[in-house]
Short mmCIF file of N, CA, C and O in Angstrom, two decimals:
data_model
loop_
_atom_site.label_atom_id
_atom_site.label_comp_id
_atom_site.label_asym_id
_atom_site.label_seq_id
_atom_site.Cartn_x
_atom_site.Cartn_y
_atom_site.Cartn_z
N UNK A 1 68.92 -91.16 -31.41
CA UNK A 1 68.03 -90.37 -31.66
C UNK A 1 67.16 -90.70 -32.91
O UNK A 1 67.48 -91.01 -33.95
N UNK A 2 65.75 -90.05 -32.71
CA UNK A 2 64.88 -90.64 -34.04
C UNK A 2 64.51 -89.57 -34.66
O UNK A 2 64.38 -88.36 -34.42
N UNK A 3 63.85 -89.89 -36.21
CA UNK A 3 63.65 -88.87 -36.85
C UNK A 3 62.02 -89.03 -37.08
O UNK A 3 61.47 -90.14 -36.82
N UNK A 4 61.44 -87.82 -36.71
CA UNK A 4 59.88 -87.87 -36.71
C UNK A 4 59.11 -88.54 -38.15
O UNK A 4 59.70 -88.19 -39.02
N UNK A 5 57.96 -89.16 -37.90
CA UNK A 5 57.49 -89.51 -39.37
C UNK A 5 56.70 -88.80 -39.72
O UNK A 5 55.74 -88.30 -38.88
N UNK A 6 56.83 -88.24 -40.84
CA UNK A 6 55.42 -87.39 -41.40
C UNK A 6 54.39 -87.98 -41.81
O UNK A 6 54.25 -89.24 -42.36
N UNK A 7 53.12 -87.38 -41.71
CA UNK A 7 51.83 -87.82 -42.28
C UNK A 7 51.88 -87.80 -43.47
O UNK A 7 52.09 -86.74 -44.20
N UNK A 8 51.33 -88.91 -44.13
CA UNK A 8 51.26 -88.88 -45.78
C UNK A 8 49.72 -88.68 -45.97
O UNK A 8 48.87 -89.60 -45.59
N UNK A 9 49.17 -87.67 -46.60
CA UNK A 9 47.90 -87.64 -46.58
C UNK A 9 47.21 -88.66 -47.75
O UNK A 9 48.01 -89.28 -48.63
N UNK A 10 46.05 -89.19 -47.52
CA UNK A 10 45.28 -90.31 -48.12
C UNK A 10 44.06 -89.53 -48.91
O UNK A 10 43.23 -89.01 -48.26
N UNK A 11 43.76 -90.04 -49.90
CA UNK A 11 42.33 -89.49 -50.80
C UNK A 11 41.46 -90.58 -50.28
O UNK A 11 41.77 -91.83 -50.15
N UNK A 12 40.36 -90.13 -50.11
CA UNK A 12 39.29 -91.12 -50.07
C UNK A 12 37.87 -90.73 -50.62
O UNK A 12 37.90 -89.45 -51.18
N UNK A 13 37.28 -91.41 -51.08
CA UNK A 13 35.74 -91.32 -51.77
C UNK A 13 35.86 -90.65 -53.06
O UNK A 13 36.47 -91.17 -54.02
N UNK A 14 35.18 -89.45 -53.29
CA UNK A 14 35.01 -88.99 -54.56
C UNK A 14 36.54 -88.43 -55.50
O UNK A 14 36.79 -88.60 -56.36
N UNK A 15 37.35 -88.05 -53.96
CA UNK A 15 38.68 -87.26 -54.61
C UNK A 15 39.60 -88.47 -55.27
O UNK A 15 40.31 -88.58 -56.12
N UNK A 16 39.52 -89.52 -54.19
CA UNK A 16 40.33 -91.07 -54.57
C UNK A 16 39.79 -91.63 -56.19
O UNK A 16 40.83 -91.85 -57.06
N UNK A 17 38.59 -91.42 -56.32
CA UNK A 17 38.04 -92.07 -57.45
C UNK A 17 38.38 -91.27 -58.82
O UNK A 17 38.61 -91.52 -59.61
N UNK A 18 38.25 -89.89 -58.40
CA UNK A 18 38.76 -88.79 -59.54
C UNK A 18 40.27 -89.19 -59.79
O UNK A 18 40.50 -88.93 -60.95
N UNK A 19 41.18 -89.11 -58.93
CA UNK A 19 42.30 -89.33 -58.74
C UNK A 19 42.91 -90.46 -59.54
O UNK A 19 43.54 -90.40 -60.67
N UNK A 20 42.00 -91.63 -59.43
CA UNK A 20 42.34 -93.00 -60.01
C UNK A 20 42.03 -92.74 -61.39
O UNK A 20 42.52 -93.34 -62.48
N UNK A 21 40.97 -92.13 -61.84
CA UNK A 21 40.34 -92.26 -63.20
C UNK A 21 41.46 -91.15 -64.09
O UNK A 21 41.83 -91.63 -65.20
N UNK A 22 41.71 -90.22 -63.36
CA UNK A 22 42.69 -89.23 -64.20
C UNK A 22 43.87 -90.29 -64.51
O UNK A 22 44.65 -89.89 -65.55
N UNK A 23 44.45 -90.72 -63.39
CA UNK A 23 45.91 -91.58 -63.27
C UNK A 23 45.54 -92.83 -64.60
O UNK A 23 46.69 -92.98 -65.40
N UNK A 24 44.67 -93.37 -64.59
CA UNK A 24 44.46 -94.27 -65.63
C UNK A 24 44.26 -93.88 -66.96
O UNK A 24 44.79 -94.38 -68.00
N UNK A 25 43.57 -92.58 -67.03
CA UNK A 25 43.65 -91.88 -68.35
C UNK A 25 45.29 -91.39 -68.69
O UNK A 25 45.42 -91.67 -70.00
N UNK A 26 45.72 -90.93 -68.11
CA UNK A 26 47.33 -90.37 -68.25
C UNK A 26 47.94 -91.78 -68.63
O UNK A 26 48.98 -91.63 -69.52
N UNK A 27 47.82 -92.83 -67.93
CA UNK A 27 48.59 -93.93 -68.36
C UNK A 27 48.19 -94.67 -69.66
O UNK A 27 49.23 -95.12 -70.04
N UNK A 28 47.13 -94.61 -69.85
CA UNK A 28 46.49 -94.96 -71.31
C UNK A 28 46.97 -93.91 -72.40
O UNK A 28 47.37 -94.63 -73.28
N UNK A 29 47.40 -92.80 -72.06
CA UNK A 29 47.49 -91.91 -73.26
C UNK A 29 48.67 -91.06 -72.66
O UNK A 29 48.64 -90.01 -72.47
N UNK A 30 49.91 -91.69 -72.57
CA UNK A 30 51.10 -90.81 -72.48
C UNK A 30 51.35 -89.75 -73.22
O UNK A 30 51.15 -89.81 -74.39
N UNK A 31 51.89 -88.73 -72.62
CA UNK A 31 52.26 -87.58 -73.44
C UNK A 31 51.04 -86.56 -73.79
O UNK A 31 51.43 -85.58 -74.21
N UNK A 32 49.95 -87.00 -73.14
CA UNK A 32 48.73 -85.96 -73.45
C UNK A 32 48.93 -84.73 -72.82
O UNK A 32 48.28 -83.84 -73.21
N UNK A 33 49.41 -84.94 -71.65
CA UNK A 33 49.17 -83.64 -70.54
C UNK A 33 50.61 -83.04 -70.39
O UNK A 33 51.68 -83.76 -70.24
N UNK A 34 50.50 -81.88 -70.40
CA UNK A 34 51.86 -81.00 -70.33
C UNK A 34 52.00 -80.65 -68.85
O UNK A 34 50.96 -79.85 -68.38
N UNK A 35 52.74 -81.22 -67.67
CA UNK A 35 52.90 -81.28 -66.60
C UNK A 35 53.87 -80.35 -66.04
O UNK A 35 54.21 -80.30 -64.59
N UNK A 36 54.70 -79.35 -66.88
CA UNK A 36 55.78 -78.77 -66.46
C UNK A 36 55.41 -77.81 -65.41
O UNK A 36 56.20 -77.69 -64.55
N UNK A 37 54.10 -76.97 -65.96
CA UNK A 37 53.71 -75.99 -64.61
C UNK A 37 53.21 -76.72 -63.39
O UNK A 37 53.57 -76.35 -62.11
N UNK A 38 52.63 -77.84 -63.33
CA UNK A 38 52.18 -78.42 -61.99
C UNK A 38 53.49 -78.90 -61.45
O UNK A 38 53.61 -78.75 -60.22
N UNK A 39 54.38 -79.47 -62.11
CA UNK A 39 55.71 -79.91 -61.22
C UNK A 39 56.44 -78.82 -60.88
O UNK A 39 56.86 -78.94 -59.45
N UNK A 40 56.51 -77.61 -61.46
CA UNK A 40 56.97 -76.43 -60.69
C UNK A 40 56.26 -75.97 -59.22
O UNK A 40 56.91 -75.94 -58.50
N UNK A 41 55.02 -76.25 -59.58
CA UNK A 41 54.03 -75.83 -58.40
C UNK A 41 54.48 -76.81 -57.11
O UNK A 41 54.40 -76.55 -56.09
N UNK A 42 54.55 -78.08 -57.59
CA UNK A 42 54.89 -79.37 -56.58
C UNK A 42 55.98 -78.96 -55.85
O UNK A 42 56.13 -79.09 -54.72
N UNK A 43 56.89 -78.66 -56.67
CA UNK A 43 58.22 -78.43 -56.29
C UNK A 43 58.49 -77.35 -55.18
O UNK A 43 59.16 -77.23 -54.30
N UNK A 44 57.74 -76.17 -55.77
CA UNK A 44 57.74 -75.04 -54.78
C UNK A 44 56.77 -75.10 -53.56
O UNK A 44 57.35 -75.00 -52.39
N UNK A 45 55.93 -76.14 -53.52
CA UNK A 45 55.34 -76.29 -52.20
C UNK A 45 56.02 -77.27 -51.46
O UNK A 45 56.21 -77.10 -50.22
N UNK A 46 56.71 -78.52 -52.03
CA UNK A 46 57.66 -79.27 -51.28
C UNK A 46 58.82 -78.43 -50.55
O UNK A 46 59.21 -78.82 -49.38
N UNK A 47 59.30 -77.51 -51.31
CA UNK A 47 60.39 -76.53 -50.53
C UNK A 47 59.80 -75.93 -49.43
O UNK A 47 60.48 -75.76 -48.39
N UNK A 48 58.84 -75.29 -49.31
CA UNK A 48 58.06 -74.48 -48.33
C UNK A 48 57.90 -75.21 -47.30
O UNK A 48 57.68 -74.88 -46.18
N UNK A 49 57.44 -76.81 -47.47
CA UNK A 49 57.29 -77.43 -46.23
C UNK A 49 58.38 -78.43 -45.90
O UNK A 49 58.29 -79.41 -44.97
N UNK A 50 59.31 -77.80 -46.23
CA UNK A 50 61.01 -78.81 -45.99
C UNK A 50 60.75 -80.17 -46.17
O UNK A 50 61.06 -80.87 -45.44
N UNK A 51 60.23 -80.59 -47.26
CA UNK A 51 60.27 -82.01 -47.73
C UNK A 51 61.29 -82.44 -48.36
O UNK A 51 61.69 -81.92 -49.30
#
């Protein structure tokens, strides 16, 4: 029996550039952002999609 492969969303264009810029900024200045609320929202979303 096989397990279905889930599609992983991929960013393209301006969204990808904005994400990379934000990631580089966060990497250069660790601890600058409080991601507690974002982490809670992501966890809630992942539970709803059974991930």
